[in-house]
Amino acid sequence: MNRPRAAAQRHPRRTGPGPIGADASLALAVELARTAGARLLHLFTDGDIRPVTKSPGQRSSAADVEADRYIFDTIRTALPGHRIVAEESGASGPESDHTWIVDPLDGTHNFLRGRPDWGVSIAYAYRGTVMTGVFHAPTTDALYTATRGGGAHRDGHRLQVRPASHLAQSLAICSASPPPWKDTARRILDGLWGSVLDIRITGCGAAALCQVAEGSADVFAEVDGEMWDYAAGALIVEEAGGTLTDYAGRPVTSRSADVVAAASRSLHAQARAAMAGERGAPAGPPGDLL
């Protein structure tokens, strides 16, 4: 995943007051997601995935690590004063108003089993507020983008959530969680199952959020998320006109472990009511990583 030297010169190098420009942060995030995605797709197609067990129920692969390293090295070279928080490499860099939040391969289990629902998620945040979000799905070459106040797009076309007001006519997507979240995830799934028209478990939270944003799904609920799972997708949903909070109705932050997204405020309230009493997810990571 070597990047031409000339490309580094095009990247923003701002570390002073104020966020970097929306065009600059978006261009960098898109380049990173597309380049990492192309390499991941090559490995996926060739079957060169080399699974690694991180912990019970959690798996990674050499592809995750390779994509993470490429994204990390590129940001560190172009923007040495920025902080990076990534699934594989963790939090690194100086204390900064600028943070890049990276999931180099969201949907690893799908990737390992040859299923197409996976992709690269990258967000840029300034003082804890996500300003830019990108999700690239290499198997379909779909590129979802959003900038705060600038709307959400898929492949350059403006995204808008599907008008929806009745949970009973909605399609919902849920997470399938490993221990210790499995029982909570099952109860939430049961709560929604009797209230919606149809339900899916896709195994890629970032992609599910994008599906809410584009109108191919109406509700998404995840019980065991981390900031890199939802940072980009949350902004894409919000900029497409959707509503997103944690299960208690609070704004989603870097410490949120659970997320509920819906196409409208009304639908969001109905989904939370259907899941009422099923908020027993473990707390997110201690402290605020942004």
PDB file of C-alpha atoms in Angstrom:
ATOM      1  CA  MET A   1       0.000   0.000   0.000  1.00  0.00           C
ATOM      2  CA  ASN A   2       2.819   2.410  -0.708  1.00  0.00           C
ATOM      3  CA  ARG A   3       1.580   5.880  -1.514  1.00  0.00           C
ATOM      4  CA  PRO A   4       3.350   8.006  -4.143  1.00  0.00           C
ATOM      5  CA  ARG A   5       5.436  10.795  -2.602  1.00  0.00           C
ATOM      6  CA  ALA A   6       3.546  13.398  -4.621  1.00  0.00           C
ATOM      7  CA  ALA A   7       0.289  12.405  -2.957  1.00  0.00           C
ATOM      8  CA  ALA A   8       1.619  13.335   0.477  1.00  0.00           C
ATOM      9  CA  GLN A   9       2.257  16.871  -0.746  1.00  0.00           C
ATOM     10  CA  ARG A  10      -1.442  17.272  -1.563  1.00  0.00           C
ATOM     11  CA  HIS A  11      -2.552  16.450   1.968  1.00  0.00           C
ATOM     12  CA  PRO A  12      -3.394  19.130   4.531  1.00  0.00           C
ATOM     13  CA  ARG A  13      -0.652  19.873   7.044  1.00  0.00           C
ATOM     14  CA  ARG A  14      -2.592  22.106   9.382  1.00  0.00           C
ATOM     15  CA  THR A  15      -2.309  21.583  13.115  1.00  0.00           C
ATOM     16  CA  GLY A  16      -3.143  25.105  14.333  1.00  0.00           C
ATOM     17  CA  PRO A  17      -6.432  26.549  15.623  1.00  0.00           C
ATOM     18  CA  GLY A  18      -9.650  25.512  13.922  1.00  0.00           C
ATOM     19  CA  PRO A  19     -10.537  22.347  12.008  1.00  0.00           C
ATOM     20  CA  ILE A  20      -8.915  21.561   8.698  1.00  0.00           C
ATOM     21  CA  GLY A  21     -11.148  22.388   5.753  1.00  0.00           C
ATOM     22  CA  ALA A  22     -13.972  20.060   4.795  1.00  0.00           C
ATOM     23  CA  ASP A  23     -12.633  19.602   1.270  1.00  0.00           C
ATOM     24  CA  ALA A  24      -9.145  18.737   2.526  1.00  0.00           C
ATOM     25  CA  SER A  25     -10.253  16.298   5.225  1.00  0.00           C
ATOM     26  CA  LEU A  26     -12.732  14.652   2.865  1.00  0.00           C
ATOM     27  CA  ALA A  27     -10.147  14.277   0.105  1.00  0.00           C
ATOM     28  CA  LEU A  28      -7.686  12.631   2.457  1.00  0.00           C
ATOM     29  CA  ALA A  29     -10.275  10.302   3.996  1.00  0.00           C
ATOM     30  CA  VAL A  30     -11.519   9.252   0.543  1.00  0.00           C
ATOM     31  CA  GLU A  31      -7.973   8.570  -0.687  1.00  0.00           C
ATOM     32  CA  LEU A  32      -7.194   6.505   2.392  1.00  0.00           C
ATOM     33  CA  ALA A  33     -10.436   4.508   2.207  1.00  0.00           C
ATOM     34  CA  ARG A  34     -10.160   3.806  -1.520  1.00  0.00           C
ATOM     35  CA  THR A  35      -6.484   2.816  -1.416  1.00  0.00           C
ATOM     36  CA  ALA A  36      -6.900   0.571   1.627  1.00  0.00           C
ATOM     37  CA  GLY A  37     -10.117  -0.820   0.153  1.00  0.00           C
ATOM     38  CA  ALA A  38      -8.436  -1.741  -3.123  1.00  0.00           C
ATOM     39  CA  ARG A  39      -5.767  -3.727  -1.290  1.00  0.00           C
ATOM     40  CA  LEU A  40      -8.341  -5.423   0.929  1.00  0.00           C
ATOM     41  CA  LEU A  41     -10.410  -6.369  -2.106  1.00  0.00           C
ATOM     42  CA  HIS A  42      -7.339  -7.932  -3.720  1.00  0.00           C
ATOM     43  CA  LEU A  43      -6.709 -10.029  -0.600  1.00  0.00           C
ATOM     44  CA  PHE A  44     -10.419 -10.900  -0.355  1.00  0.00           C
ATOM     45  CA  THR A  45     -10.568 -12.026  -3.978  1.00  0.00           C
ATOM     46  CA  ASP A  46      -7.389 -14.077  -3.685  1.00  0.00           C
ATOM     47  CA  GLY A  47      -8.466 -15.629  -0.377  1.00  0.00           C
ATOM     48  CA  ASP A  48      -5.275 -14.406   1.332  1.00  0.00           C
ATOM     49  CA  ILE A  49      -6.958 -13.459   4.620  1.00  0.00           C
ATOM     50  CA  ARG A  50      -4.940 -15.187   7.398  1.00  0.00           C
ATOM     51  CA  PRO A  51      -7.326 -14.981  10.380  1.00  0.00           C
ATOM     52  CA  VAL A  52      -6.070 -14.063  13.850  1.00  0.00           C
ATOM     53  CA  THR A  53      -7.977 -14.555  17.121  1.00  0.00           C
ATOM     54  CA  LYS A  54      -7.741 -11.424  19.297  1.00  0.00           C
ATOM     55  CA  SER A  55     -10.018 -12.651  22.100  1.00  0.00           C
ATOM     56  CA  PRO A  56     -12.971 -15.061  22.494  1.00  0.00           C
ATOM     57  CA  GLY A  57     -15.546 -14.062  19.879  1.00  0.00           C
ATOM     58  CA  GLN A  58     -13.237 -11.396  18.378  1.00  0.00           C
ATOM     59  CA  ARG A  59     -11.226 -12.135  15.260  1.00  0.00           C
ATOM     60  CA  SER A  60      -8.891 -10.082  13.132  1.00  0.00           C
ATOM     61  CA  SER A  61      -6.728 -10.777  10.108  1.00  0.00           C
ATOM     62  CA  ALA A  62      -3.445  -9.814   8.550  1.00  0.00           C
ATOM     63  CA  ALA A  63      -5.525  -7.705   6.167  1.00  0.00           C
ATOM     64  CA  ASP A  64      -6.902  -5.618   9.091  1.00  0.00           C
ATOM     65  CA  VAL A  65      -3.379  -4.970  10.313  1.00  0.00           C
ATOM     66  CA  GLU A  66      -2.017  -4.115   6.871  1.00  0.00           C
ATOM     67  CA  ALA A  67      -4.829  -1.649   6.128  1.00  0.00           C
ATOM     68  CA  ASP A  68      -4.492  -0.122   9.588  1.00  0.00           C
ATOM     69  CA  ARG A  69      -0.760   0.389   9.139  1.00  0.00           C
ATOM     70  CA  TYR A  70      -1.172   2.051   5.733  1.00  0.00           C
ATOM     71  CA  ILE A  71      -3.808   4.481   7.024  1.00  0.00           C
ATOM     72  CA  PHE A  72      -1.853   5.187  10.215  1.00  0.00           C
ATOM     73  CA  ASP A  73       1.431   5.830   8.414  1.00  0.00           C
ATOM     74  CA  THR A  74      -0.187   8.098   5.812  1.00  0.00           C
ATOM     75  CA  ILE A  75      -1.940  10.277   8.390  1.00  0.00           C
ATOM     76  CA  ARG A  76       1.128  10.394  10.624  1.00  0.00           C
ATOM     77  CA  THR A  77       3.310  11.511   7.690  1.00  0.00           C
ATOM     78  CA  ALA A  78       0.871  14.109   6.369  1.00  0.00           C
ATOM     79  CA  LEU A  79      -0.433  15.379   9.729  1.00  0.00           C
ATOM     80  CA  PRO A  80       2.094  14.580  12.473  1.00  0.00           C
ATOM     81  CA  GLY A  81       0.297  16.737  15.047  1.00  0.00           C
ATOM     82  CA  HIS A  82      -2.987  14.828  14.749  1.00  0.00           C
ATOM     83  CA  ARG A  83      -4.185  12.050  17.055  1.00  0.00           C
ATOM     84  CA  ILE A  84      -5.253   8.703  15.587  1.00  0.00           C
ATOM     85  CA  VAL A  85      -7.667   6.230  17.181  1.00  0.00           C
ATOM     86  CA  ALA A  86      -7.901   2.950  15.267  1.00  0.00           C
ATOM     87  CA  GLU A  87      -9.337  -0.479  15.983  1.00  0.00           C
ATOM     88  CA  GLU A  88      -6.114  -2.373  15.400  1.00  0.00           C
ATOM     89  CA  SER A  89      -3.456   0.076  16.623  1.00  0.00           C
ATOM     90  CA  GLY A  90      -5.440   1.824  19.374  1.00  0.00           C
ATOM     91  CA  ALA A  91      -4.988   5.481  20.325  1.00  0.00           C
ATOM     92  CA  SER A  92      -1.702   7.168  19.457  1.00  0.00           C
ATOM     93  CA  GLY A  93      -0.182  10.543  18.797  1.00  0.00           C
ATOM     94  CA  PRO A  94      -0.016  13.776  20.770  1.00  0.00           C
ATOM     95  CA  GLU A  95      -2.900  15.353  22.616  1.00  0.00           C
ATOM     96  CA  SER A  96      -4.623  17.304  19.878  1.00  0.00           C
ATOM     97  CA  ASP A  97      -7.854  19.016  18.862  1.00  0.00           C
ATOM     98  CA  HIS A  98      -7.654  16.894  15.708  1.00  0.00           C
ATOM     99  CA  THR A  99      -8.477  13.165  15.781  1.00  0.00           C
ATOM    100  CA  TRP A 100      -8.795  10.586  13.028  1.00  0.00           C
ATOM    101  CA  ILE A 101     -11.025   7.620  13.915  1.00  0.00           C
ATOM    102  CA  VAL A 102     -10.338   4.542  11.825  1.00  0.00           C
ATOM    103  CA  ASP A 103     -11.803   1.086  11.370  1.00  0.00           C
ATOM    104  CA  PRO A 104      -9.549  -0.336   8.641  1.00  0.00           C
ATOM    105  CA  LEU A 105     -11.850  -3.309   8.106  1.00  0.00           C
ATOM    106  CA  ASP A 106     -15.348  -3.161   9.566  1.00  0.00           C
ATOM    107  CA  GLY A 107     -17.069  -6.514   9.135  1.00  0.00           C
ATOM    108  CA  THR A 108     -13.982  -8.686   9.643  1.00  0.00           C
ATOM    109  CA  HIS A 109     -15.999 -11.866  10.219  1.00  0.00           C
ATOM    110  CA  ASN A 110     -17.794 -11.330   6.905  1.00  0.00           C
ATOM    111  CA  PHE A 111     -14.447 -10.740   5.198  1.00  0.00           C
ATOM    112  CA  LEU A 112     -13.024 -13.945   6.659  1.00  0.00           C
ATOM    113  CA  ARG A 113     -16.013 -16.000   5.485  1.00  0.00           C
ATOM    114  CA  GLY A 114     -16.103 -14.573   1.969  1.00  0.00           C
ATOM    115  CA  ARG A 115     -19.243 -12.496   2.567  1.00  0.00           C
ATOM    116  CA  PRO A 116     -19.431  -9.075   0.859  1.00  0.00           C
ATOM    117  CA  ASP A 117     -20.621  -6.876   3.767  1.00  0.00           C
ATOM    118  CA  TRP A 118     -17.404  -5.180   4.924  1.00  0.00           C
ATOM    119  CA  GLY A 119     -15.550  -1.959   4.295  1.00  0.00           C
ATOM    120  CA  VAL A 120     -13.250   0.835   5.446  1.00  0.00           C
ATOM    121  CA  SER A 121     -14.538   3.513   7.846  1.00  0.00           C
ATOM    122  CA  ILE A 122     -12.654   6.783   8.450  1.00  0.00           C
ATOM    123  CA  ALA A 123     -13.764   9.906  10.330  1.00  0.00           C
ATOM    124  CA  TYR A 124     -12.076  13.195  11.182  1.00  0.00           C
ATOM    125  CA  ALA A 125     -13.090  14.945  14.423  1.00  0.00           C
ATOM    126  CA  TYR A 126     -12.245  18.383  15.758  1.00  0.00           C
ATOM    127  CA  ARG A 127     -12.480  18.884  19.528  1.00  0.00           C
ATOM    128  CA  GLY A 128     -14.622  15.778  19.855  1.00  0.00           C
ATOM    129  CA  THR A 129     -17.085  16.626  17.066  1.00  0.00           C
ATOM    130  CA  VAL A 130     -16.950  14.517  13.922  1.00  0.00           C
ATOM    131  CA  MET A 131     -16.595  16.845  10.947  1.00  0.00           C
ATOM    132  CA  THR A 132     -16.011  14.346   8.116  1.00  0.00           C
ATOM    133  CA  GLY A 133     -17.068  10.742   7.638  1.00  0.00           C
ATOM    134  CA  VAL A 134     -16.280   8.239   4.875  1.00  0.00           C
ATOM    135  CA  PHE A 135     -17.259   4.592   4.400  1.00  0.00           C
ATOM    136  CA  HIS A 136     -16.055   2.638   1.374  1.00  0.00           C
ATOM    137  CA  ALA A 137     -17.523  -0.764   0.485  1.00  0.00           C
ATOM    138  CA  PRO A 138     -14.971  -2.298  -1.916  1.00  0.00           C
ATOM    139  CA  THR A 139     -17.113  -5.249  -3.046  1.00  0.00           C
ATOM    140  CA  THR A 140     -19.667  -2.859  -4.562  1.00  0.00           C
ATOM    141  CA  ASP A 141     -17.297   0.123  -4.964  1.00  0.00           C
ATOM    142  CA  ALA A 142     -19.848   2.258  -3.095  1.00  0.00           C
ATOM    143  CA  LEU A 143     -18.431   5.368  -1.440  1.00  0.00           C
ATOM    144  CA  TYR A 144     -20.460   7.063   1.305  1.00  0.00           C
ATOM    145  CA  THR A 145     -19.325  10.507   2.457  1.00  0.00           C
ATOM    146  CA  ALA A 146     -20.497  13.298   4.713  1.00  0.00           C
ATOM    147  CA  THR A 147     -19.207  16.630   5.975  1.00  0.00           C
ATOM    148  CA  ARG A 148     -20.845  18.460   8.860  1.00  0.00           C
ATOM    149  CA  GLY A 149     -23.363  20.878   7.395  1.00  0.00           C
ATOM    150  CA  GLY A 150     -22.524  19.717   3.870  1.00  0.00           C
ATOM    151  CA  GLY A 151     -24.896  16.770   3.544  1.00  0.00           C
ATOM    152  CA  ALA A 152     -24.321  13.065   2.932  1.00  0.00           C
ATOM    153  CA  HIS A 153     -23.651  11.455  -0.420  1.00  0.00           C
ATOM    154  CA  ARG A 154     -23.201   8.091  -2.087  1.00  0.00           C
ATOM    155  CA  ASP A 155     -20.934   8.225  -5.117  1.00  0.00           C
ATOM    156  CA  GLY A 156     -21.606  11.945  -5.396  1.00  0.00           C
ATOM    157  CA  HIS A 157     -25.414  11.659  -5.167  1.00  0.00           C
ATOM    158  CA  ARG A 158     -27.162  13.302  -2.218  1.00  0.00           C
ATOM    159  CA  LEU A 159     -28.521  10.883   0.381  1.00  0.00           C
ATOM    160  CA  GLN A 160     -31.851  11.244   2.149  1.00  0.00           C
ATOM    161  CA  VAL A 161     -33.397   8.866   4.661  1.00  0.00           C
ATOM    162  CA  ARG A 162     -36.590   7.125   3.592  1.00  0.00           C
ATOM    163  CA  PRO A 163     -39.735   8.801   4.941  1.00  0.00           C
ATOM    164  CA  ALA A 164     -40.927   6.459   7.671  1.00  0.00           C
ATOM    165  CA  SER A 165     -43.230   6.979  10.613  1.00  0.00           C
ATOM    166  CA  HIS A 166     -44.468   3.516  11.651  1.00  0.00           C
ATOM    167  CA  LEU A 167     -42.113   0.975  13.198  1.00  0.00           C
ATOM    168  CA  ALA A 168     -44.444  -1.832  12.127  1.00  0.00           C
ATOM    169  CA  GLN A 169     -43.641  -1.022   8.482  1.00  0.00           C
ATOM    170  CA  SER A 170     -39.887  -0.721   8.996  1.00  0.00           C
ATOM    171  CA  LEU A 171     -36.862  -2.825   8.181  1.00  0.00           C
ATOM    172  CA  ALA A 172     -34.380  -2.945  11.065  1.00  0.00           C
ATOM    173  CA  ILE A 173     -30.751  -4.069  11.247  1.00  0.00           C
ATOM    174  CA  CYS A 174     -29.245  -5.396  14.493  1.00  0.00           C
ATOM    175  CA  SER A 175     -25.791  -6.443  15.602  1.00  0.00           C
ATOM    176  CA  ALA A 176     -24.847 -10.017  16.414  1.00  0.00           C
ATOM    177  CA  SER A 177     -22.637  -9.623  19.442  1.00  0.00           C
ATOM    178  CA  PRO A 178     -20.045 -11.914  21.052  1.00  0.00           C
ATOM    179  CA  PRO A 179     -19.873 -12.422  24.830  1.00  0.00           C
ATOM    180  CA  PRO A 180     -20.338 -10.575  27.121  1.00  0.00           C
ATOM    181  CA  TRP A 181     -22.934  -8.731  25.041  1.00  0.00           C
ATOM    182  CA  LYS A 182     -24.663 -11.706  23.417  1.00  0.00           C
ATOM    183  CA  ASP A 183     -27.561 -12.016  25.891  1.00  0.00           C
ATOM    184  CA  THR A 184     -28.289  -8.290  25.785  1.00  0.00           C
ATOM    185  CA  ALA A 185     -28.149  -8.300  21.983  1.00  0.00           C
ATOM    186  CA  ARG A 186     -30.584 -11.236  21.910  1.00  0.00           C
ATOM    187  CA  ARG A 187     -33.080  -9.443  24.171  1.00  0.00           C
ATOM    188  CA  ILE A 188     -32.896  -6.299  22.034  1.00  0.00           C
ATOM    189  CA  LEU A 189     -33.372  -8.376  18.915  1.00  0.00           C
ATOM    190  CA  ASP A 190     -36.451  -9.974  20.490  1.00  0.00           C
ATOM    191  CA  GLY A 191     -37.795  -6.537  21.434  1.00  0.00           C
ATOM    192  CA  LEU A 192     -37.525  -5.289  17.875  1.00  0.00           C
ATOM    193  CA  TRP A 193     -38.545  -8.504  16.150  1.00  0.00           C
ATOM    194  CA  GLY A 194     -42.150  -8.269  17.276  1.00  0.00           C
ATOM    195  CA  SER A 195     -42.392  -4.592  16.388  1.00  0.00           C
ATOM    196  CA  VAL A 196     -40.912  -4.245  12.892  1.00  0.00           C
ATOM    197  CA  LEU A 197     -41.873  -5.580   9.485  1.00  0.00           C
ATOM    198  CA  ASP A 198     -38.550  -7.312   8.905  1.00  0.00           C
ATOM    199  CA  ILE A 199     -35.123  -7.573  10.467  1.00  0.00           C
ATOM    200  CA  ARG A 200     -31.553  -8.269   9.345  1.00  0.00           C
ATOM    201  CA  ILE A 201     -28.221  -9.045  11.005  1.00  0.00           C
ATOM    202  CA  THR A 202     -25.471  -7.927   8.624  1.00  0.00           C
ATOM    203  CA  GLY A 203     -22.313  -7.971  10.738  1.00  0.00           C
ATOM    204  CA  CYS A 204     -21.054  -4.560   9.581  1.00  0.00           C
ATOM    205  CA  GLY A 205     -22.266  -1.624  11.647  1.00  0.00           C
ATOM    206  CA  ALA A 206     -20.792   1.107   9.453  1.00  0.00           C
ATOM    207  CA  ALA A 207     -22.509  -0.327   6.381  1.00  0.00           C
ATOM    208  CA  ALA A 208     -25.792  -0.634   8.295  1.00  0.00           C
ATOM    209  CA  LEU A 209     -25.684   3.049   9.245  1.00  0.00           C
ATOM    210  CA  CYS A 210     -25.126   3.933   5.595  1.00  0.00           C
ATOM    211  CA  GLN A 211     -28.134   1.804   4.661  1.00  0.00           C
ATOM    212  CA  VAL A 212     -30.290   3.838   7.043  1.00  0.00           C
ATOM    213  CA  ALA A 213     -28.929   7.007   5.453  1.00  0.00           C
ATOM    214  CA  GLU A 214     -29.752   5.872   1.919  1.00  0.00           C
ATOM    215  CA  GLY A 215     -33.181   4.472   2.792  1.00  0.00           C
ATOM    216  CA  SER A 216     -32.582   0.748   2.267  1.00  0.00           C
ATOM    217  CA  ALA A 217     -33.117   0.262   6.025  1.00  0.00           C
ATOM    218  CA  ASP A 218     -35.080   2.285   8.571  1.00  0.00           C
ATOM    219  CA  VAL A 219     -33.568   1.387  11.963  1.00  0.00           C
ATOM    220  CA  PHE A 220     -30.191   0.200  13.198  1.00  0.00           C
ATOM    221  CA  ALA A 221     -29.368  -0.953  16.744  1.00  0.00           C
ATOM    222  CA  GLU A 222     -25.951  -2.014  18.015  1.00  0.00           C
ATOM    223  CA  VAL A 223     -25.090  -3.041  21.552  1.00  0.00           C
ATOM    224  CA  ASP A 224     -21.310  -3.512  21.506  1.00  0.00           C
ATOM    225  CA  GLY A 225     -19.990  -0.733  19.296  1.00  0.00           C
ATOM    226  CA  GLU A 226     -16.765   1.233  19.587  1.00  0.00           C
ATOM    227  CA  MET A 227     -16.119   4.733  18.315  1.00  0.00           C
ATOM    228  CA  TRP A 228     -14.475   3.475  15.108  1.00  0.00           C
ATOM    229  CA  ASP A 229     -17.601   1.431  14.300  1.00  0.00           C
ATOM    230  CA  TYR A 230     -19.976   4.380  14.206  1.00  0.00           C
ATOM    231  CA  ALA A 231     -18.031   7.673  13.982  1.00  0.00           C
ATOM    232  CA  ALA A 232     -18.247   8.007  10.194  1.00  0.00           C
ATOM    233  CA  GLY A 233     -21.627   6.304   9.815  1.00  0.00           C
ATOM    234  CA  ALA A 234     -23.258   8.423  12.512  1.00  0.00           C
ATOM    235  CA  LEU A 235     -22.413  11.645  10.672  1.00  0.00           C
ATOM    236  CA  ILE A 236     -23.634  10.132   7.398  1.00  0.00           C
ATOM    237  CA  VAL A 237     -26.991   9.288   9.028  1.00  0.00           C
ATOM    238  CA  GLU A 238     -27.362  12.715  10.615  1.00  0.00           C
ATOM    239  CA  GLU A 239     -26.476  14.573   7.412  1.00  0.00           C
ATOM    240  CA  ALA A 240     -29.007  12.437   5.514  1.00  0.00           C
ATOM    241  CA  GLY A 241     -31.746  13.600   7.911  1.00  0.00           C
ATOM    242  CA  GLY A 242     -31.818  10.684  10.344  1.00  0.00           C
ATOM    243  CA  THR A 243     -31.701  10.547  14.144  1.00  0.00           C
ATOM    244  CA  LEU A 244     -29.048   8.783  16.218  1.00  0.00           C
ATOM    245  CA  THR A 245     -28.470   8.423  19.992  1.00  0.00           C
ATOM    246  CA  ASP A 246     -27.440   5.781  22.474  1.00  0.00           C
ATOM    247  CA  TYR A 247     -30.144   3.505  23.936  1.00  0.00           C
ATOM    248  CA  ALA A 248     -30.849   5.971  26.741  1.00  0.00           C
ATOM    249  CA  GLY A 249     -31.501   8.758  24.236  1.00  0.00           C
ATOM    250  CA  ARG A 250     -28.246  10.574  24.946  1.00  0.00           C
ATOM    251  CA  PRO A 251     -25.957  11.979  22.233  1.00  0.00           C
ATOM    252  CA  VAL A 252     -23.482   9.431  20.928  1.00  0.00           C
ATOM    253  CA  THR A 253     -19.939  10.096  22.158  1.00  0.00           C
ATOM    254  CA  SER A 254     -16.607   8.289  22.009  1.00  0.00           C
ATOM    255  CA  ARG A 255     -17.623   6.454  25.201  1.00  0.00           C
ATOM    256  CA  SER A 256     -20.944   5.153  23.870  1.00  0.00           C
ATOM    257  CA  ALA A 257     -21.141   1.374  23.582  1.00  0.00           C
ATOM    258  CA  ASP A 258     -24.674   1.218  22.176  1.00  0.00           C
ATOM    259  CA  VAL A 259     -26.252   3.060  19.264  1.00  0.00           C
ATOM    260  CA  VAL A 260     -29.770   3.441  17.881  1.00  0.00           C
ATOM    261  CA  ALA A 261     -30.223   5.113  14.492  1.00  0.00           C
ATOM    262  CA  ALA A 262     -33.503   5.689  12.684  1.00  0.00           C
ATOM    263  CA  ALA A 263     -34.873   7.490   9.661  1.00  0.00           C
ATOM    264  CA  SER A 264     -36.962   9.899  11.758  1.00  0.00           C
ATOM    265  CA  ARG A 265     -37.371  11.127  15.326  1.00  0.00           C
ATOM    266  CA  SER A 266     -40.711   9.366  15.584  1.00  0.00           C
ATOM    267  CA  LEU A 267     -39.294   6.066  14.383  1.00  0.00           C
ATOM    268  CA  HIS A 268     -36.330   6.462  16.686  1.00  0.00           C
ATOM    269  CA  ALA A 269     -38.622   6.938  19.694  1.00  0.00           C
ATOM    270  CA  GLN A 270     -40.679   3.890  18.718  1.00  0.00           C
ATOM    271  CA  ALA A 271     -37.564   1.747  18.326  1.00  0.00           C
ATOM    272  CA  ARG A 272     -36.242   2.804  21.725  1.00  0.00           C
ATOM    273  CA  ALA A 273     -39.621   2.036  23.298  1.00  0.00           C
ATOM    274  CA  ALA A 274     -39.603  -1.445  21.738  1.00  0.00           C
ATOM    275  CA  MET A 275     -36.189  -2.049  23.284  1.00  0.00           C
ATOM    276  CA  ALA A 276     -37.051  -0.471  26.642  1.00  0.00           C
ATOM    277  CA  GLY A 277     -35.441  -2.218  29.573  1.00  0.00           C
ATOM    278  CA  GLU A 278     -32.820  -3.890  27.385  1.00  0.00           C
ATOM    279  CA  ARG A 279     -29.979  -1.425  27.881  1.00  0.00           C
ATOM    280  CA  GLY A 280     -27.680  -3.675  29.857  1.00  0.00           C
ATOM    281  CA  ALA A 281     -24.666  -3.305  27.605  1.00  0.00           C
ATOM    282  CA  PRO A 282     -21.269  -2.980  29.252  1.00  0.00           C
ATOM    283  CA  ALA A 283     -19.893   0.543  29.425  1.00  0.00           C
ATOM    284  CA  GLY A 284     -17.630   1.831  26.706  1.00  0.00           C
ATOM    285  CA  PRO A 285     -13.912   2.473  27.153  1.00  0.00           C
ATOM    286  CA  PRO A 286     -12.971   4.611  30.185  1.00  0.00           C
ATOM    287  CA  GLY A 287     -12.323   8.256  29.501  1.00  0.00           C
ATOM    288  CA  ASP A 288     -12.856  10.185  26.292  1.00  0.00           C
ATOM    289  CA  LEU A 289     -10.466   9.171  23.536  1.00  0.00           C
ATOM    290  CA  LEU A 290     -11.169  12.168  21.293  1.00  0.00           C
TER     291      LEU A 290
END
